[in-house]
Amino acid sequence: MVINSIVYRHGKRNENISLEEVGDVLTEEKVFLWVGLWQPDAEFMRVLQAKFGLHDLAIEDALTAHQRPKIEQYGDSLFIVMKTARLQDDDQILFGETHFFVGKNFLITVRHGASESYAPIRQRAEENTTMLCEGPGYALYCILDFIVDHYSQITSSLSNRISDMEDAMFRTEFDRQTVKNVYILRRQLLALRNAAMPVDEICQQLVRFHEDVIPKSLRAYIRDVQDHAHHVVIDAEDMREMLTSAMHVNLALVSVQQNEVGKKLAGWGAILIIPTIIFSMYGMNFEDMPELHAKLGYPVILGVTLVICLVLWRRLKRSGWL
């Protein structure tokens, strides 16, 4: 459950410690503790709560991996929930969660579900010792930036797939599987949008109300994360709108094609009804009918029928019905 537990003194990585040693570290100046956890159980979280003085409601939320993105303040610490996203090889988006406990001198990350390892993020943060001297705020920024950058990478990767889907939709044939894929992708883009949209509020609160965690030197970084999240929301909405428009165009093309087929069937039906009426009339048992007993009666009636059909065919052809 414990991925790492590292002490940073004056912005430099110092040592790995166990939970039993946490109490002594938290009392030191210019020191903060960065703990990374992976799906911990309830018993372990209760021990963690006692060591760091975490709130019951925050612990309860951290044990449940189905929270909405949010930021809450409990006493001297913050509890932040972020949705994580990862794109599979089949272009399916897997979502997970990362929960943050942030205090003046500690940062605890709790990962659930689909999430990349934060080890590269830790290495990146450790390269900037000046910013790490500010406390856990810079480490928090690095993870937030990593999560939001993954959102952006997903939207960029899906743009090519959406272009292919649009090409498949601009046809007069109805493809049930393509429409199903479009619906699934629109639903995933909605989930990505809903994951990125609360980041704006989280960043605003961090900048405006929590200077003890996010000092002035870090505010520009947090606003950068906020801006990237805003772009993800816009891109996701634009992609969903493009897919919706493509579906409407496909349905319109299919409807037009069906109308064309219907017009042709109606035109041929109009032509065929003429001989049907004439021949059915001569099938009635009346003695006094024109040309009934004439030797040329049959070819004359047949010729008249063909001429009328030909004239009607030419008129329908010119009007575009055939």
GROMACS .gro file of C-alpha atoms in nm:
model
  322
    1MET     CA    1   0.000   0.000   0.000
    2VAL     CA    2   0.289   0.239   0.075
    3ILE     CA    3   0.471   0.322  -0.249
    4ASN     CA    4   0.712   0.562  -0.081
    5SER     CA    5   0.746   0.784   0.223
    6ILE     CA    6   1.022   1.041   0.186
    7VAL     CA    7   1.136   1.338   0.393
    8TYR     CA    8   1.249   1.660   0.218
    9ARG     CA    9   1.468   1.901   0.413
   10HIS     CA   10   1.535   2.245   0.265
   11GLY     CA   11   1.406   2.122  -0.071
   12LYS     CA   12   1.633   1.819  -0.090
   13ARG     CA   13   1.544   1.453  -0.067
   14ASN     CA   14   1.669   1.328   0.265
   15GLU     CA   15   1.552   0.986   0.370
   16ASN     CA   16   1.280   0.724   0.359
   17ILE     CA   17   1.094   0.688   0.687
   18SER     CA   18   0.828   0.464   0.831
   19LEU     CA   19   0.498   0.581   0.975
   20GLU     CA   20   0.632   0.530   1.326
   21GLU     CA   21   0.884   0.811   1.269
   22VAL     CA   22   0.633   1.060   1.127
   23GLY     CA   23   0.564   1.238   1.457
   24ASP     CA   24   0.921   1.360   1.499
   25VAL     CA   25   0.953   1.480   1.137
   26LEU     CA   26   0.635   1.687   1.138
   27THR     CA   27   0.766   1.905   1.421
   28GLU     CA   28   1.080   2.015   1.232
   29GLU     CA   29   1.112   2.345   1.041
   30LYS     CA   30   1.166   2.366   0.664
   31VAL     CA   31   1.076   1.998   0.635
   32PHE     CA   32   0.787   1.822   0.469
   33LEU     CA   33   0.688   1.462   0.414
   34TRP     CA   34   0.565   1.321   0.083
   35VAL     CA   35   0.380   0.988   0.116
   36GLY     CA   36   0.251   0.792  -0.183
   37LEU     CA   37  -0.016   0.524  -0.128
   38TRP     CA   38  -0.188   0.276  -0.358
   39GLN     CA   39  -0.543   0.164  -0.266
   40PRO     CA   40  -0.486   0.138   0.111
   41ASP     CA   41  -0.729  -0.048   0.332
   42ALA     CA   42  -0.939   0.099   0.613
   43GLU     CA   43  -0.712  -0.021   0.896
   44PHE     CA   44  -0.405   0.143   0.745
   45MET     CA   45  -0.594   0.468   0.682
   46ARG     CA   46  -0.698   0.484   1.048
   47VAL     CA   47  -0.332   0.459   1.148
   48LEU     CA   48  -0.250   0.733   0.900
   49GLN     CA   49  -0.532   0.946   1.039
   50ALA     CA   50  -0.388   0.923   1.390
   51LYS     CA   51  -0.038   1.013   1.274
   52PHE     CA   52  -0.136   1.318   1.068
   53GLY     CA   53  -0.452   1.431   1.246
   54LEU     CA   54  -0.677   1.384   0.943
   55HIS     CA   55  -1.052   1.434   0.953
   56ASP     CA   56  -1.294   1.140   0.968
   57LEU     CA   57  -1.491   1.254   0.663
   58ALA     CA   58  -1.174   1.289   0.456
   59ILE     CA   59  -1.063   0.939   0.553
   60GLU     CA   60  -1.407   0.802   0.468
   61ASP     CA   61  -1.397   0.965   0.123
   62ALA     CA   62  -1.043   0.846   0.057
   63LEU     CA   63  -1.148   0.486   0.113
   64THR     CA   64  -1.424   0.517  -0.150
   65ALA     CA   65  -1.296   0.538  -0.505
   66HIS     CA   66  -1.610   0.697  -0.645
   67GLN     CA   67  -1.579   1.063  -0.547
   68ARG     CA   68  -1.641   1.370  -0.757
   69PRO     CA   69  -1.345   1.606  -0.812
   70LYS     CA   70  -1.346   1.859  -0.527
   71ILE     CA   71  -1.147   2.045  -0.266
   72GLU     CA   72  -1.242   2.050   0.103
   73GLN     CA   73  -1.075   2.207   0.404
   74TYR     CA   74  -1.073   2.017   0.731
   75GLY     CA   75  -0.898   2.215   1.002
   76ASP     CA   76  -0.538   2.284   0.899
   77SER     CA   77  -0.534   2.037   0.610
   78LEU     CA   78  -0.689   2.014   0.264
   79PHE     CA   79  -0.854   1.716   0.103
   80ILE     CA   80  -0.851   1.720  -0.280
   81VAL     CA   81  -0.999   1.466  -0.521
   82MET     CA   82  -0.886   1.449  -0.884
   83LYS     CA   83  -0.997   1.214  -1.160
   84THR     CA   84  -0.714   1.044  -1.346
   85ALA     CA   85  -0.744   0.918  -1.703
   86ARG     CA   86  -0.544   0.678  -1.916
   87LEU     CA   87  -0.592   0.593  -2.284
   88GLN     CA   88  -0.568   0.224  -2.375
   89ASP     CA   89  -0.441   0.083  -2.702
   90ASP     CA   90  -0.801   0.034  -2.822
   91ASP     CA   91  -0.870   0.405  -2.763
   92GLN     CA   92  -1.082   0.334  -2.457
   93ILE     CA   93  -1.040   0.578  -2.168
   94LEU     CA   94  -0.994   0.429  -1.822
   95PHE     CA   95  -1.064   0.655  -1.526
   96GLY     CA   96  -0.925   0.641  -1.176
   97GLU     CA   97  -0.887   0.877  -0.882
   98THR     CA   98  -0.613   1.039  -0.680
   99HIS     CA   99  -0.693   1.176  -0.336
  100PHE     CA  100  -0.463   1.435  -0.176
  101PHE     CA  101  -0.417   1.517   0.190
  102VAL     CA  102  -0.223   1.842   0.205
  103GLY     CA  103  -0.093   2.011   0.515
  104LYS     CA  104   0.168   2.272   0.592
  105ASN     CA  105   0.441   2.011   0.606
  106PHE     CA  106   0.303   1.697   0.443
  107LEU     CA  107   0.152   1.569   0.118
  108ILE     CA  108  -0.023   1.232   0.101
  109THR     CA  109  -0.141   1.092  -0.231
  110VAL     CA  110  -0.386   0.801  -0.243
  111ARG     CA  111  -0.428   0.643  -0.586
  112HIS     CA  112  -0.725   0.432  -0.693
  113GLY     CA  113  -0.790   0.260  -1.025
  114ALA     CA  114  -0.633   0.362  -1.356
  115SER     CA  115  -0.341   0.590  -1.285
  116GLU     CA  116   0.016   0.626  -1.401
  117SER     CA  117   0.301   0.598  -1.152
  118TYR     CA  118   0.402   0.927  -0.991
  119ALA     CA  119   0.769   0.825  -0.964
  120PRO     CA  120   0.869   1.037  -1.270
  121ILE     CA  121   0.681   1.330  -1.117
  122ARG     CA  122   0.877   1.294  -0.796
  123GLN     CA  123   1.204   1.295  -0.988
  124ARG     CA  124   1.097   1.605  -1.180
  125ALA     CA  125   1.006   1.785  -0.858
  126GLU     CA  126   1.333   1.688  -0.689
  127GLU     CA  127   1.528   1.858  -0.968
  128ASN     CA  128   1.387   2.195  -0.861
  129THR     CA  129   1.511   2.225  -0.505
  130THR     CA  130   1.431   2.597  -0.493
  131MET     CA  131   1.061   2.536  -0.542
  132LEU     CA  132   1.059   2.235  -0.310
  133CYS     CA  133   1.183   2.466  -0.034
  134GLU     CA  134   0.835   2.624  -0.048
  135GLY     CA  135   0.688   2.305   0.099
  136PRO     CA  136   0.441   2.049  -0.035
  137GLY     CA  137   0.269   2.302  -0.263
  138TYR     CA  138   0.515   2.250  -0.548
  139ALA     CA  139   0.484   1.871  -0.525
  140LEU     CA  140   0.107   1.912  -0.534
  141TYR     CA  141   0.137   2.131  -0.845
  142CYS     CA  142   0.357   1.873  -1.022
  143ILE     CA  143   0.097   1.599  -0.976
  144LEU     CA  144  -0.195   1.822  -1.075
  145ASP     CA  145  -0.005   1.928  -1.386
  146PHE     CA  146   0.074   1.563  -1.467
  147ILE     CA  147  -0.293   1.463  -1.440
  148VAL     CA  148  -0.420   1.752  -1.653
  149ASP     CA  149  -0.147   1.697  -1.913
  150HIS     CA  150  -0.276   1.342  -1.950
  151TYR     CA  151  -0.620   1.487  -2.025
  152SER     CA  152  -0.464   1.696  -2.303
  153GLN     CA  153  -0.275   1.397  -2.444
  154ILE     CA  154  -0.598   1.199  -2.460
  155THR     CA  155  -0.784   1.471  -2.650
  156SER     CA  156  -0.492   1.502  -2.891
  157SER     CA  157  -0.481   1.125  -2.949
  158LEU     CA  158  -0.856   1.106  -3.007
  159SER     CA  159  -0.856   1.382  -3.267
  160ASN     CA  160  -0.724   1.144  -3.539
  161ARG     CA  161  -0.982   0.881  -3.447
  162ILE     CA  162  -1.258   1.140  -3.465
  163SER     CA  163  -1.142   1.242  -3.814
  164ASP     CA  164  -1.165   0.879  -3.926
  165MET     CA  165  -1.512   0.852  -3.774
  166GLU     CA  166  -1.623   1.163  -3.958
  167ASP     CA  167  -1.505   1.015  -4.288
  168ALA     CA  168  -1.700   0.698  -4.211
  169MET     CA  169  -2.013   0.898  -4.127
  170PHE     CA  170  -2.014   1.102  -4.450
  171ARG     CA  171  -2.167   0.817  -4.648
  172THR     CA  172  -2.517   0.741  -4.765
  173GLU     CA  173  -2.513   0.394  -4.609
  174PHE     CA  174  -2.622   0.344  -4.250
  175ASP     CA  175  -2.348   0.171  -4.044
  176ARG     CA  176  -2.483   0.060  -3.709
  177GLN     CA  177  -2.137  -0.019  -3.564
  178THR     CA  178  -1.999   0.324  -3.656
  179VAL     CA  179  -2.294   0.497  -3.491
  180LYS     CA  180  -2.242   0.281  -3.182
  181ASN     CA  181  -1.871   0.374  -3.170
  182VAL     CA  182  -1.958   0.741  -3.202
  183TYR     CA  183  -2.199   0.714  -2.909
  184ILE     CA  184  -1.940   0.538  -2.691
  185LEU     CA  185  -1.676   0.799  -2.774
  186ARG     CA  186  -1.917   1.085  -2.700
  187ARG     CA  187  -1.991   0.930  -2.362
  188GLN     CA  188  -1.619   0.898  -2.284
  189LEU     CA  189  -1.555   1.258  -2.390
  190LEU     CA  190  -1.835   1.365  -2.157
  191ALA     CA  191  -1.667   1.179  -1.871
  192LEU     CA  192  -1.333   1.345  -1.957
  193ARG     CA  193  -1.500   1.686  -1.966
  194ASN     CA  194  -1.662   1.622  -1.628
  195ALA     CA  195  -1.322   1.521  -1.488
  196ALA     CA  196  -1.149   1.837  -1.615
  197MET     CA  197  -1.420   2.093  -1.543
  198PRO     CA  198  -1.390   2.095  -1.158
  199VAL     CA  199  -1.015   2.157  -1.186
  200ASP     CA  200  -1.095   2.523  -1.250
  201GLU     CA  201  -1.266   2.560  -0.911
  202ILE     CA  202  -0.995   2.359  -0.733
  203CYS     CA  203  -0.720   2.582  -0.873
  204GLN     CA  204  -0.913   2.900  -0.793
  205GLN     CA  205  -0.953   2.799  -0.430
  206LEU     CA  206  -0.588   2.699  -0.399
  207VAL     CA  207  -0.476   3.038  -0.531
  208ARG     CA  208  -0.725   3.256  -0.343
  209PHE     CA  209  -0.770   3.092  -0.002
  210HIS     CA  210  -0.475   2.866   0.080
  211GLU     CA  211  -0.160   3.075   0.079
  212ASP     CA  212  -0.010   2.855   0.350
  213VAL     CA  213  -0.001   2.569   0.096
  214ILE     CA  214   0.030   2.767  -0.229
  215PRO     CA  215   0.256   3.070  -0.171
  216LYS     CA  216   0.267   3.360  -0.417
  217SER     CA  217   0.559   3.209  -0.604
  218LEU     CA  218   0.344   2.905  -0.695
  219ARG     CA  219   0.027   3.084  -0.800
  220ALA     CA  220   0.135   3.124  -1.161
  221TYR     CA  221   0.197   2.749  -1.180
  222ILE     CA  222  -0.148   2.668  -1.047
  223ARG     CA  223  -0.307   2.913  -1.292
  224ASP     CA  224  -0.122   2.733  -1.571
  225VAL     CA  225  -0.285   2.404  -1.465
  226GLN     CA  226  -0.619   2.584  -1.456
  227ASP     CA  227  -0.568   2.713  -1.811
  228HIS     CA  228  -0.475   2.368  -1.943
  229ALA     CA  229  -0.783   2.214  -1.781
  230HIS     CA  230  -0.998   2.484  -1.940
  231HIS     CA  231  -0.859   2.394  -2.282
  232VAL     CA  232  -0.937   2.027  -2.222
  233VAL     CA  233  -1.298   2.114  -2.141
  234ILE     CA  234  -1.330   2.319  -2.460
  235ASP     CA  235  -1.163   2.049  -2.673
  236ALA     CA  236  -1.388   1.776  -2.531
  237GLU     CA  237  -1.700   1.983  -2.592
  238ASP     CA  238  -1.588   2.066  -2.948
  239MET     CA  239  -1.519   1.700  -3.022
  240ARG     CA  240  -1.859   1.595  -2.890
  241GLU     CA  241  -2.023   1.863  -3.103
  242MET     CA  242  -1.831   1.747  -3.411
  243LEU     CA  243  -1.942   1.387  -3.353
  244THR     CA  244  -2.301   1.497  -3.303
  245SER     CA  245  -2.291   1.696  -3.627
  246ALA     CA  246  -2.138   1.401  -3.811
  247MET     CA  247  -2.421   1.175  -3.687
  248HIS     CA  248  -2.681   1.428  -3.804
  249VAL     CA  249  -2.514   1.456  -4.145
  250ASN     CA  250  -2.505   1.076  -4.179
  251LEU     CA  251  -2.874   1.047  -4.091
  252ALA     CA  252  -2.955   1.327  -4.335
  253LEU     CA  253  -2.759   1.157  -4.615
  254VAL     CA  254  -2.931   0.826  -4.544
  255SER     CA  255  -3.270   1.001  -4.547
  256VAL     CA  256  -3.191   1.172  -4.877
  257GLN     CA  257  -3.083   0.841  -5.027
  258GLN     CA  258  -3.403   0.676  -4.907
  259ASN     CA  259  -3.605   0.961  -5.056
  260GLU     CA  260  -3.430   0.915  -5.389
  261VAL     CA  261  -3.512   0.545  -5.386
  262GLY     CA  262  -3.870   0.626  -5.291
  263LYS     CA  263  -3.901   0.874  -5.580
  264LYS     CA  264  -3.772   0.617  -5.828
  265LEU     CA  265  -4.011   0.352  -5.700
  266ALA     CA  266  -4.299   0.600  -5.715
  267GLY     CA  267  -4.204   0.699  -6.073
  268TRP     CA  268  -4.192   0.341  -6.195
  269GLY     CA  269  -4.516   0.273  -6.013
  270ALA     CA  270  -4.683   0.561  -6.198
  271ILE     CA  271  -4.560   0.425  -6.532
  272LEU     CA  272  -4.672   0.070  -6.460
  273ILE     CA  273  -5.016   0.176  -6.344
  274ILE     CA  274  -5.108   0.290  -6.699
  275PRO     CA  275  -5.093  -0.056  -6.863
  276THR     CA  276  -5.245  -0.204  -6.551
  277ILE     CA  277  -5.554   0.018  -6.585
  278ILE     CA  278  -5.588  -0.029  -6.964
  279PHE     CA  279  -5.540  -0.405  -6.957
  280SER     CA  280  -5.774  -0.446  -6.661
  281MET     CA  281  -6.042  -0.250  -6.849
  282TYR     CA  282  -6.020  -0.488  -7.144
  283GLY     CA  283  -6.047  -0.777  -6.910
  284MET     CA  284  -6.405  -0.678  -6.822
  285ASN     CA  285  -6.692  -0.866  -6.992
  286PHE     CA  286  -6.859  -0.586  -7.195
  287GLU     CA  287  -6.962  -0.639  -7.558
  288ASP     CA  288  -6.943  -0.276  -7.678
  289MET     CA  289  -6.583  -0.168  -7.623
  290PRO     CA  290  -6.364   0.023  -7.876
  291GLU     CA  291  -6.145  -0.195  -8.095
  292LEU     CA  292  -6.273  -0.507  -7.924
  293HIS     CA  293  -6.352  -0.691  -8.247
  294ALA     CA  294  -6.109  -0.508  -8.479
  295LYS     CA  295  -5.817  -0.704  -8.621
  296LEU     CA  296  -5.573  -0.425  -8.531
  297GLY     CA  297  -5.730  -0.358  -8.194
  298TYR     CA  298  -5.466  -0.538  -7.989
  299PRO     CA  299  -5.159  -0.373  -8.148
  300VAL     CA  300  -5.331  -0.033  -8.143
  301ILE     CA  301  -5.413  -0.052  -7.773
  302LEU     CA  302  -5.066  -0.190  -7.699
  303GLY     CA  303  -4.903   0.092  -7.901
  304VAL     CA  304  -5.111   0.358  -7.728
  305THR     CA  305  -5.016   0.212  -7.392
  306LEU     CA  306  -4.645   0.212  -7.480
  307VAL     CA  307  -4.660   0.570  -7.609
  308ILE     CA  308  -4.827   0.696  -7.292
  309CYS     CA  309  -4.573   0.511  -7.078
  310LEU     CA  310  -4.286   0.652  -7.283
  311VAL     CA  311  -4.416   1.009  -7.254
  312LEU     CA  312  -4.457   0.972  -6.877
  313TRP     CA  313  -4.110   0.818  -6.846
  314ARG     CA  314  -3.951   1.115  -7.029
  315ARG     CA  315  -4.131   1.369  -6.808
  316LEU     CA  316  -4.026   1.188  -6.489
  317LYS     CA  317  -3.670   1.156  -6.619
  318ARG     CA  318  -3.647   1.529  -6.685
  319SER     CA  319  -3.786   1.609  -6.341
  320GLY     CA  320  -3.523   1.387  -6.173
  321TRP     CA  321  -3.755   1.121  -6.042
  322LEU     CA  322  -3.595   0.845  -6.249
   0.00000   0.00000   0.00000
